[in-house]
Short mmCIF file of C-alpha atoms in Angstrom, two decimals:
data_model
loop_
_atom_site.label_atom_id
_atom_site.label_comp_id
_atom_site.label_asym_id
_atom_site.label_seq_id
_atom_site.Cartn_x
_atom_site.Cartn_y
_atom_site.Cartn_z
CA MET A 1 0.00 0.00 0.00
CA GLU A 2 2.97 2.28 -0.43
CA LYS A 3 2.15 5.49 -2.16
CA PRO A 4 4.94 6.74 -4.39
CA ASN A 5 4.46 10.39 -3.48
CA MET A 6 4.56 9.86 0.25
CA LYS A 7 7.45 11.42 2.09
CA LYS A 8 9.40 8.57 3.49
CA PRO A 9 10.96 10.29 6.51
CA ALA A 10 7.50 11.34 7.74
CA VAL A 11 6.23 7.80 7.45
CA LYS A 12 9.18 6.53 9.41
CA LYS A 13 8.60 9.07 12.13
CA LEU A 14 4.92 8.18 12.32
CA TRP A 15 5.70 4.49 12.63
CA LEU A 16 8.21 5.21 15.31
CA MET A 17 5.57 7.07 17.31
CA VAL A 18 3.01 4.34 16.79
CA SER A 19 5.38 1.63 17.86
CA MET A 20 6.46 3.65 20.89
CA ALA A 21 2.83 4.11 21.86
CA LEU A 22 2.17 0.41 21.34
CA GLY A 23 5.29 -0.43 23.30
CA ALA A 24 4.08 1.70 26.17
CA ALA A 25 0.68 0.04 26.03
CA PHE A 26 2.26 -3.39 26.04
CA ALA A 27 4.47 -2.43 28.94
CA GLN A 28 1.35 -1.51 30.91
CA ALA A 29 -0.52 -4.64 29.96
CA ASP A 30 -1.12 -7.08 32.78
CA THR A 31 -1.16 -10.72 31.88
CA LEU A 32 -2.40 -13.68 33.85
CA GLU A 33 -0.97 -16.99 32.82
CA ILE A 34 -2.87 -19.81 34.39
CA SER A 35 -1.75 -23.39 34.26
CA ILE A 36 -4.00 -26.19 35.36
CA GLU A 37 -2.93 -29.74 35.80
CA ILE A 38 -5.60 -32.35 35.28
CA PRO A 39 -4.15 -35.43 36.93
CA ARG A 40 -4.11 -38.78 35.21
CA ILE A 41 -6.31 -40.99 37.34
CA ASP A 42 -6.05 -44.72 37.03
CA VAL A 43 -9.62 -45.92 37.32
CA ALA A 44 -11.67 -48.39 35.30
CA GLU A 45 -14.18 -45.77 34.25
CA TYR A 46 -12.53 -42.46 33.58
CA HIS A 47 -14.35 -39.37 32.42
CA ARG A 48 -12.65 -36.08 31.85
CA PRO A 49 -13.60 -33.63 34.59
CA TYR A 50 -15.83 -30.63 34.21
CA VAL A 51 -13.71 -27.63 35.17
CA ALA A 52 -14.69 -24.04 35.95
CA ILE A 53 -12.06 -21.32 36.21
CA TRP A 54 -13.08 -17.94 37.51
CA LEU A 55 -12.00 -14.81 39.33
CA GLN A 56 -13.88 -13.96 42.45
CA GLN A 57 -14.08 -10.72 44.41
CA GLN A 58 -16.56 -11.15 47.25
CA SER A 59 -19.72 -12.20 45.43
CA ASN A 60 -18.62 -10.93 42.01
CA VAL A 61 -17.58 -13.64 39.61
CA THR A 62 -15.68 -13.20 36.35
CA ASN A 63 -15.71 -16.44 34.41
CA LEU A 64 -12.54 -17.26 32.56
CA ALA A 65 -13.29 -20.76 31.29
CA VAL A 66 -15.78 -23.59 31.78
CA TRP A 67 -14.97 -26.97 30.33
CA TYR A 68 -17.87 -29.38 29.98
CA ASP A 69 -19.42 -31.85 27.56
CA VAL A 70 -20.44 -29.16 25.12
CA GLY A 71 -20.84 -31.62 22.27
CA MET A 72 -23.61 -33.78 23.71
CA LYS A 73 -26.96 -33.72 21.95
CA GLU A 74 -29.69 -31.37 23.13
CA GLY A 75 -27.44 -29.73 25.70
CA LYS A 76 -27.42 -32.94 27.73
CA GLY A 77 -23.92 -32.14 28.99
CA GLN A 78 -25.34 -29.21 30.96
CA GLU A 79 -26.99 -31.65 33.33
CA TRP A 80 -23.80 -32.04 35.35
CA LEU A 81 -22.74 -28.38 35.44
CA LYS A 82 -24.32 -28.19 38.90
CA ASP A 83 -21.74 -30.68 40.18
CA MET A 84 -19.24 -27.83 40.17
CA ARG A 85 -21.27 -26.75 43.17
CA GLN A 86 -19.62 -23.57 44.27
CA TRP A 87 -19.29 -22.28 40.74
CA TRP A 88 -22.90 -23.25 40.05
CA ARG A 89 -24.03 -21.37 43.12
CA ARG A 90 -21.91 -18.30 42.60
CA SER A 91 -22.34 -17.91 38.87
CA GLY A 92 -23.29 -20.88 36.69
CA ARG A 93 -26.94 -21.16 37.61
CA ALA A 94 -27.63 -17.65 36.33
CA LEU A 95 -26.05 -18.21 32.92
CA GLU A 96 -27.22 -19.44 29.53
CA PHE A 97 -25.13 -22.13 27.91
CA PRO A 98 -22.94 -22.30 25.92
CA ILE A 99 -21.11 -19.03 26.70
CA ASP A 100 -19.11 -17.50 23.90
CA GLY A 101 -15.41 -17.42 24.68
CA VAL A 102 -15.89 -19.15 28.04
CA THR A 103 -17.33 -22.62 27.57
CA ALA A 104 -15.30 -25.25 25.78
CA ALA A 105 -14.92 -29.00 25.59
CA THR A 106 -13.47 -30.99 28.48
CA ARG A 107 -9.72 -31.48 28.48
CA ALA A 108 -7.57 -34.56 28.77
CA PRO A 109 -5.19 -35.19 31.66
CA GLY A 110 -2.11 -33.01 31.39
CA ILE A 111 -1.12 -29.40 31.92
CA HIS A 112 -3.26 -26.79 30.24
CA THR A 113 -2.23 -23.17 29.99
CA LEU A 114 -4.56 -20.23 29.57
CA THR A 115 -3.43 -16.67 29.05
CA PHE A 116 -5.53 -13.61 29.73
CA ASP A 117 -4.45 -10.08 28.93
CA SER A 118 -5.68 -6.79 30.35
CA ALA A 119 -6.07 -5.50 26.78
CA ASP A 120 -8.92 -7.95 26.18
CA LYS A 121 -12.15 -8.95 27.84
CA PRO A 122 -12.77 -10.00 30.50
CA LEU A 123 -9.66 -8.53 32.17
CA SER A 124 -10.05 -5.17 30.38
CA GLU A 125 -13.25 -4.72 32.41
CA LEU A 126 -11.98 -6.11 35.70
CA PRO A 127 -12.27 -3.54 38.52
CA PRO A 128 -9.18 -3.16 40.74
CA GLY A 129 -9.24 -5.15 43.96
CA ASP A 130 -8.31 -8.32 45.77
CA TYR A 131 -9.28 -11.44 43.91
CA GLN A 132 -9.20 -15.19 44.16
CA LEU A 133 -8.45 -17.29 41.14
CA VAL A 134 -10.70 -20.28 41.70
CA VAL A 135 -10.55 -23.59 39.86
CA GLU A 136 -13.24 -26.17 40.56
CA ALA A 137 -13.27 -29.63 39.02
CA ALA A 138 -15.95 -32.32 39.18
CA ARG A 139 -15.67 -35.71 37.54
CA GLU A 140 -18.43 -38.16 36.66
CA VAL A 141 -18.18 -41.19 38.98
CA GLY A 142 -15.27 -39.36 40.55
CA GLY A 143 -14.79 -36.55 43.02
CA ARG A 144 -14.93 -32.81 43.23
CA GLU A 145 -12.24 -30.37 44.25
CA MET A 146 -11.72 -26.65 44.42
CA VAL A 147 -8.43 -24.77 44.54
CA SER A 148 -7.99 -21.03 44.91
CA ILE A 149 -5.12 -18.56 44.72
CA PRO A 150 -5.39 -14.97 45.99
CA PHE A 151 -3.89 -12.05 44.05
CA SER A 152 -4.43 -8.30 43.59
CA TRP A 153 -5.52 -6.55 40.43
CA PRO A 154 -4.02 -4.64 38.69
CA LEU A 155 -0.72 -6.44 39.03
CA SER A 156 2.16 -4.73 40.80
CA GLU A 157 5.02 -7.16 40.41
CA ALA A 158 5.89 -10.25 38.47
CA GLN A 159 5.16 -13.29 40.57
CA THR A 160 4.45 -16.96 40.27
CA LEU A 161 1.82 -18.24 42.64
CA GLU A 162 0.64 -21.76 42.98
CA ALA A 163 -1.68 -24.06 44.83
CA SER A 164 -2.23 -27.74 44.56
CA GLY A 165 -5.22 -30.01 44.56
CA GLU A 166 -5.09 -33.45 46.10
CA THR A 167 -7.44 -35.53 44.00
CA GLU A 168 -9.20 -33.99 41.02
CA LEU A 169 -6.71 -31.20 40.39
CA GLY A 170 -2.94 -31.23 40.30
CA ARG A 171 -0.84 -28.09 40.42
CA VAL A 172 -2.60 -24.85 39.64
CA GLY A 173 -0.20 -22.09 38.72
CA LEU A 174 -0.84 -18.39 38.40
CA GLN A 175 1.85 -16.32 36.79
CA LEU A 176 1.40 -12.61 37.24
CA LYS A 177 3.05 -10.62 34.47
CA PRO A 178 2.65 -6.87 34.93
CA MET B 1 -31.50 -27.29 75.76
CA LYS B 2 -34.83 -27.47 77.56
CA VAL B 3 -36.60 -30.76 77.53
CA LYS B 4 -40.34 -30.55 77.97
CA ILE B 5 -42.39 -33.54 78.91
CA PRO B 6 -45.47 -33.47 76.69
CA THR B 7 -48.71 -33.01 78.56
CA VAL B 8 -51.47 -35.57 78.35
CA SER B 9 -53.68 -33.21 76.39
CA ALA B 10 -50.96 -32.71 73.78
CA LEU B 11 -50.67 -36.46 73.38
CA VAL B 12 -54.41 -36.84 73.03
CA LEU B 13 -54.45 -34.11 70.43
CA ALA B 14 -51.64 -35.75 68.49
CA MET B 15 -53.65 -38.96 68.35
CA THR B 16 -56.56 -37.16 66.74
CA LEU B 17 -54.50 -35.61 63.95
CA PRO B 18 -54.89 -37.39 60.65
CA LEU B 19 -51.22 -37.91 59.87
CA ALA B 20 -49.43 -37.51 63.16
CA ALA B 21 -49.64 -41.22 63.82
CA GLU B 22 -47.50 -41.79 66.94
CA ALA B 23 -43.86 -41.01 66.29
CA HIS B 24 -44.22 -41.57 62.58
CA ARG B 25 -42.88 -38.81 60.45
CA GLY B 26 -44.07 -37.82 57.03
CA TRP B 27 -41.70 -36.57 54.38
CA LEU B 28 -41.12 -35.85 50.73
CA LEU B 29 -37.62 -36.67 49.57
CA PRO B 30 -36.40 -35.36 46.21
CA ALA B 31 -33.42 -37.14 44.66
CA ALA B 32 -31.91 -33.70 44.08
CA THR B 33 -32.96 -30.13 44.77
CA VAL B 34 -30.40 -28.20 42.72
CA LEU B 35 -30.47 -29.03 39.03
CA SER B 36 -28.86 -27.80 35.84
CA GLY B 37 -29.52 -28.35 32.18
CA GLU B 38 -32.52 -27.91 29.96
CA GLU B 39 -35.79 -29.25 31.38
CA PRO B 40 -34.15 -31.65 33.85
CA TRP B 41 -36.09 -34.45 35.52
CA VAL B 42 -36.15 -35.19 39.20
CA THR B 43 -37.71 -38.06 41.10
CA VAL B 44 -39.35 -37.72 44.52
CA ASP B 45 -40.31 -40.22 47.22
CA GLY B 46 -43.05 -39.68 49.77
CA ALA B 47 -43.38 -41.77 52.91
CA ILE B 48 -44.25 -41.89 56.58
CA SER B 49 -41.57 -43.52 58.66
CA ASN B 50 -39.90 -43.70 62.04
CA ASP B 51 -36.32 -43.24 60.93
CA ILE B 52 -35.88 -40.22 58.75
CA PHE B 53 -35.73 -41.07 55.07
CA HIS B 54 -35.85 -44.82 55.68
CA THR B 55 -39.04 -46.22 54.22
CA ASP B 56 -40.10 -48.45 57.09
CA HIS B 57 -43.75 -47.70 57.79
CA ALA B 58 -46.21 -46.47 55.15
CA ALA B 59 -46.40 -44.76 51.79
CA MET B 60 -47.53 -41.17 51.61
CA ARG B 61 -50.71 -40.94 49.61
CA LEU B 62 -50.32 -38.96 46.41
CA ASP B 63 -53.90 -37.74 46.11
CA GLY B 64 -53.32 -34.70 48.31
CA LEU B 65 -50.05 -33.81 46.66
CA LYS B 66 -49.53 -30.63 44.67
CA VAL B 67 -46.64 -29.14 42.76
CA VAL B 68 -46.45 -25.46 41.90
CA GLY B 69 -43.92 -24.21 39.36
CA PRO B 70 -41.89 -20.99 39.26
CA ASP B 71 -44.74 -19.18 37.45
CA GLY B 72 -47.22 -20.10 40.17
CA GLU B 73 -49.08 -22.59 37.97
CA GLU B 74 -49.71 -26.14 39.07
CA VAL B 75 -47.42 -28.80 37.55
CA GLU B 76 -48.53 -32.38 36.88
CA ILE B 77 -46.58 -35.14 38.55
CA GLN B 78 -45.59 -38.03 36.29
CA ASN B 79 -45.17 -41.77 36.80
CA GLY B 80 -46.85 -41.66 40.19
CA HIS B 81 -46.79 -44.96 42.03
CA THR B 82 -47.72 -45.97 45.54
CA GLY B 83 -46.03 -49.01 46.97
CA LYS B 84 -46.08 -50.60 50.39
CA TYR B 85 -43.67 -48.23 52.06
CA ARG B 86 -43.36 -45.28 49.75
CA SER B 87 -44.91 -43.38 46.92
CA THR B 88 -42.76 -42.13 44.12
CA PHE B 89 -43.25 -39.76 41.23
CA ASP B 90 -41.28 -37.79 38.68
CA LEU B 91 -41.26 -34.12 37.81
CA GLN B 92 -39.95 -32.51 34.69
CA LEU B 93 -38.72 -29.02 35.42
CA THR B 94 -39.69 -27.38 32.14
CA GLN B 95 -39.26 -23.89 33.59
CA GLN B 96 -36.15 -22.49 35.22
CA GLY B 97 -36.67 -21.52 38.83
CA THR B 98 -38.00 -22.90 42.09
CA TYR B 99 -40.78 -25.46 42.46
CA ARG B 100 -42.76 -26.20 45.60
CA VAL B 101 -43.93 -29.78 46.18
CA PHE B 102 -46.42 -30.06 49.01
CA SER B 103 -49.29 -31.76 50.68
CA ALA B 104 -51.35 -29.41 52.84
CA SER B 105 -54.61 -29.79 54.65
CA GLY B 106 -56.52 -28.25 57.46
CA GLY B 107 -59.79 -28.46 59.29
CA LEU B 108 -61.54 -28.76 62.60
CA ASN B 109 -61.18 -31.53 65.11
CA ALA B 110 -62.76 -31.95 68.48
CA ARG B 111 -62.43 -33.95 71.68
CA TRP B 112 -64.77 -34.19 74.61
CA VAL B 113 -65.90 -36.42 77.45
CA THR B 114 -69.27 -38.14 77.43
CA ASP B 115 -71.65 -38.20 80.38
CA GLU B 116 -70.37 -41.72 81.05
CA GLY B 117 -66.86 -40.34 81.35
CA GLU B 118 -65.56 -41.74 78.03
CA ARG B 119 -63.21 -39.76 75.85
CA ARG B 120 -64.43 -39.05 72.31
CA PHE B 121 -62.69 -37.66 69.25
CA TRP B 122 -63.89 -36.26 65.99
CA PRO B 123 -63.08 -36.98 63.27
CA GLY B 124 -62.36 -40.56 64.20
CA ARG B 125 -59.22 -42.30 63.07
CA GLY B 126 -59.15 -42.61 59.30
CA GLU B 127 -62.39 -40.66 58.96
CA THR B 128 -62.60 -37.99 56.30
CA PRO B 129 -65.11 -35.41 57.49
CA ALA B 130 -67.87 -34.39 55.10
CA PRO B 131 -69.30 -30.86 55.15
CA GLY B 132 -71.77 -30.52 57.99
CA ASP B 133 -70.25 -33.38 59.98
CA PHE B 134 -68.95 -31.09 62.68
CA GLU B 135 -72.47 -29.80 63.41
CA LYS B 136 -73.92 -33.32 63.30
CA LYS B 137 -71.30 -35.31 65.15
CA VAL B 138 -69.86 -33.00 67.81
CA PRO B 139 -72.17 -32.37 70.79
CA LYS B 140 -71.82 -28.65 71.52
CA ASP B 141 -72.72 -29.03 75.19
CA ALA B 142 -70.36 -31.95 75.88
CA LYS B 143 -68.07 -31.86 78.88
CA GLU B 144 -64.50 -30.66 78.34
CA LEU B 145 -65.22 -29.94 74.68
CA THR B 146 -62.18 -28.61 72.86
CA VAL B 147 -62.45 -27.71 69.19
CA THR B 148 -59.17 -27.20 67.42
CA GLN B 149 -58.46 -25.64 64.06
CA SER B 150 -55.61 -27.80 62.76
CA SER B 151 -53.33 -27.39 59.79
CA ARG B 152 -50.76 -29.72 58.41
CA ARG B 153 -48.21 -29.17 55.66
CA ILE B 154 -45.46 -31.41 54.32
CA GLU B 155 -43.29 -29.98 51.58
CA THR B 156 -40.00 -29.63 49.80
CA PHE B 157 -38.41 -27.31 47.26
CA ILE B 158 -36.60 -28.02 44.00
CA THR B 159 -34.78 -25.56 41.73
CA ALA B 160 -33.66 -25.69 38.12
CA GLY B 161 -31.14 -22.93 37.44
CA VAL B 162 -31.47 -19.75 39.49
CA PRO B 163 -33.54 -20.02 42.68
CA THR B 164 -36.70 -17.88 42.45
CA ASP B 165 -39.05 -16.56 45.13
CA GLU B 166 -42.53 -16.48 43.55
CA VAL B 167 -43.44 -19.93 44.81
CA LEU B 168 -42.31 -19.15 48.36
CA ALA B 169 -45.10 -16.65 49.04
CA PRO B 170 -47.29 -17.76 51.94
CA THR B 171 -50.95 -18.68 51.49
CA ASN B 172 -51.67 -17.23 54.96
CA GLN B 173 -53.43 -20.43 55.95
CA GLY B 174 -52.17 -22.70 58.66
CA LEU B 175 -48.55 -23.08 59.76
CA GLU B 176 -46.19 -22.13 56.94
CA LEU B 177 -42.52 -21.50 56.43
CA VAL B 178 -41.32 -18.32 54.76
CA PRO B 179 -37.70 -18.57 53.77
CA VAL B 180 -35.29 -15.75 54.49
CA THR B 181 -32.48 -17.96 53.22
CA HIS B 182 -33.57 -19.62 49.98
CA PRO B 183 -34.32 -23.32 50.66
CA ASN B 184 -32.33 -24.41 47.60
CA ASP B 185 -29.24 -22.42 48.51
CA LEU B 186 -28.14 -24.23 51.65
CA PHE B 187 -24.55 -25.17 52.39
CA ALA B 188 -22.81 -27.02 55.20
CA GLU B 189 -21.57 -24.87 58.09
CA GLU B 190 -23.67 -21.93 56.92
CA GLU B 191 -26.57 -20.48 58.86
CA ALA B 192 -30.02 -20.46 57.28
CA THR B 193 -32.89 -18.32 58.56
CA PHE B 194 -36.59 -18.98 58.10
CA ARG B 195 -39.82 -17.58 59.50
CA LEU B 196 -42.89 -19.48 60.55
CA LEU B 197 -46.32 -17.99 60.06
CA ILE B 198 -49.64 -19.11 61.48
CA ASP B 199 -52.53 -17.92 59.32
CA GLY B 200 -50.23 -15.24 57.93
CA GLU B 201 -48.93 -13.92 61.25
CA ALA B 202 -45.66 -14.63 63.05
CA ALA B 203 -45.81 -17.98 64.82
CA VAL B 204 -44.03 -16.99 68.02
CA GLY B 205 -42.56 -19.72 70.18
CA ALA B 206 -43.11 -22.52 67.66
CA LYS B 207 -41.00 -25.61 68.37
CA VAL B 208 -38.69 -26.62 65.56
CA THR B 209 -36.82 -29.92 65.29
CA VAL B 210 -34.21 -30.58 62.63
CA LEU B 211 -32.95 -34.09 61.94
CA ALA B 212 -30.31 -35.18 59.47
CA GLY B 213 -31.13 -38.13 57.23
CA GLY B 214 -29.31 -41.44 57.50
CA MET B 215 -30.66 -42.08 60.99
CA ARG B 216 -30.25 -45.82 60.68
CA TYR B 217 -26.51 -45.39 60.63
CA ARG B 218 -26.07 -43.49 63.84
CA ASN B 219 -26.92 -44.24 67.44
CA SER B 220 -28.72 -41.07 68.41
CA GLN B 221 -31.30 -38.74 66.95
CA ASP B 222 -28.88 -35.78 67.06
CA ALA B 223 -31.81 -33.41 66.81
CA ILE B 224 -31.30 -29.68 66.53
CA GLU B 225 -34.06 -28.06 68.58
CA VAL B 226 -34.92 -24.38 68.29
CA GLU B 227 -37.83 -22.10 69.03
CA THR B 228 -39.09 -19.21 66.93
CA ASP B 229 -38.54 -15.65 68.19
CA ASP B 230 -40.95 -12.69 68.37
CA GLU B 231 -40.90 -12.40 64.59
CA GLY B 232 -41.55 -16.11 64.17
CA ALA B 233 -37.97 -16.46 62.92
CA PHE B 234 -35.39 -19.11 63.65
CA SER B 235 -31.96 -20.05 62.36
CA VAL B 236 -30.20 -23.33 61.81
CA THR B 237 -26.51 -23.88 61.14
CA TRP B 238 -26.20 -27.06 59.11
CA PRO B 239 -23.46 -29.19 60.65
CA ASP B 240 -22.86 -31.25 57.51
CA ALA B 241 -24.01 -31.68 53.95
CA GLY B 242 -26.96 -33.98 53.42
CA MET B 243 -30.73 -34.18 53.41
CA TYR B 244 -32.47 -32.72 56.47
CA TRP B 245 -35.96 -33.14 57.84
CA LEU B 246 -37.41 -30.11 59.56
CA SER B 247 -40.51 -30.32 61.66
CA ALA B 248 -42.32 -27.50 63.45
CA SER B 249 -45.36 -27.40 65.65
CA TYR B 250 -47.34 -24.49 66.97
CA ARG B 251 -50.37 -24.12 69.20
CA ASP B 252 -52.33 -21.20 70.64
CA ASP B 253 -55.87 -20.25 71.58
CA LYS B 254 -56.35 -17.50 68.97
CA ALA B 255 -58.86 -19.50 67.02
CA THR B 256 -62.00 -18.41 65.23
CA ALA B 257 -65.31 -19.90 66.45
CA PRO B 258 -66.32 -22.65 66.75
CA ALA B 259 -62.65 -23.55 67.35
CA THR B 260 -61.18 -22.70 70.73
CA ALA B 261 -57.60 -23.61 69.86
CA ARG B 262 -55.38 -23.38 66.83
CA GLN B 263 -52.72 -25.93 66.00
CA GLY B 264 -50.29 -26.30 63.12
CA SER B 265 -47.73 -28.85 62.08
CA TYR B 266 -45.18 -28.23 59.40
CA VAL B 267 -42.58 -30.52 57.82
CA ALA B 268 -40.03 -29.78 55.12
CA THR B 269 -37.08 -31.54 53.55
CA PHE B 270 -33.98 -29.50 52.77
CA GLU B 271 -30.86 -30.44 50.91
CA VAL B 272 -27.60 -29.03 52.23
CA LEU B 273 -24.61 -29.18 49.90
CA PRO B 274 -20.94 -29.41 50.81
CA GLN B 275 -18.68 -26.38 50.68
#
């Protein structure tokens, strides 16, 4: 899209300003990198867990991800959403499913990483304050477990926080990247 | 905790009540009270038993049973069946919100002593009074005549999605529970508050007993006993998750003629979820 009559030095200067502005914006961006370990469980009948990941400030819930059997016919997979009891109580029961950008299929055992940036929703709309990152997992013919990690928003310093589940969740990591 | 020895008159009264057969306890037990998904189904048992939620005595009859949905309209039960020890039926929760499942009744009953010194009751055991029976069968000049306006309600609550309040409004008849804490939002170690009303007014000093299910597997009743305050309110802190049976009774003499006493019994089943 280069126009032959454009003055090159001006273009360069403009780009320099834009990239400086962008650089500044990026420097201010706060990023949450969340890693969730779904443990491999050696049982005869294994089903991948339903997992809800949210930020909580008192009674305010910001959903980050909900993994459930989204693919089942006629929304049948929603029948077990209530088994993530605390999430269901605090948020899930008031929602319509599926939720764009939040609900997704269940995940296999292993470590799953999610990254959220303050430039995008939902973090761009997150009011400052003290939060809990909460991860709740419930497994068909298995157990239920909830793990939470406190942090403050917006971020002040780079930090790696972690908590660990004992049965349905392995290590949950929260990397704060101001 | 105060232990009161029931008076003879209270025992006699209990014997005349249609469903308060001895220590037997009526209940409705839903398989779940908090449901998700589109139009979920739930199954419910109804029975009268000694041990809470163990079907060991008699089935609850389904003919007096009603279900009201979140919009206040009556909902049909499905697959109703009455067996030896329990009745069972299914509900499809086609609307999101809170449903009330209940069996409620009320009416007059009387006791007196004949000239020969024999105690008499009306209605008799198993008798369903017809209109005009009271006038015909109760001698108004009998000795020690006591006419009681009685009410009885057995119920439970079930919610699909967000708990709603429409169905919780009182009818202002008999002894009723008005939730302050929503009955489908109960969690272990949390305190729940409810109010009891008698004919729409605070039932002050009503006796409330709360029993956890699974009685067959413990050696004591472990009852939680409370009394309602001046507002008719009481609170319960659920010790553990599980199904709970709550029973309340109330009695006073603020009856409308021809009754000289007013009596209410209330039973509800609540599900308490783990933290």
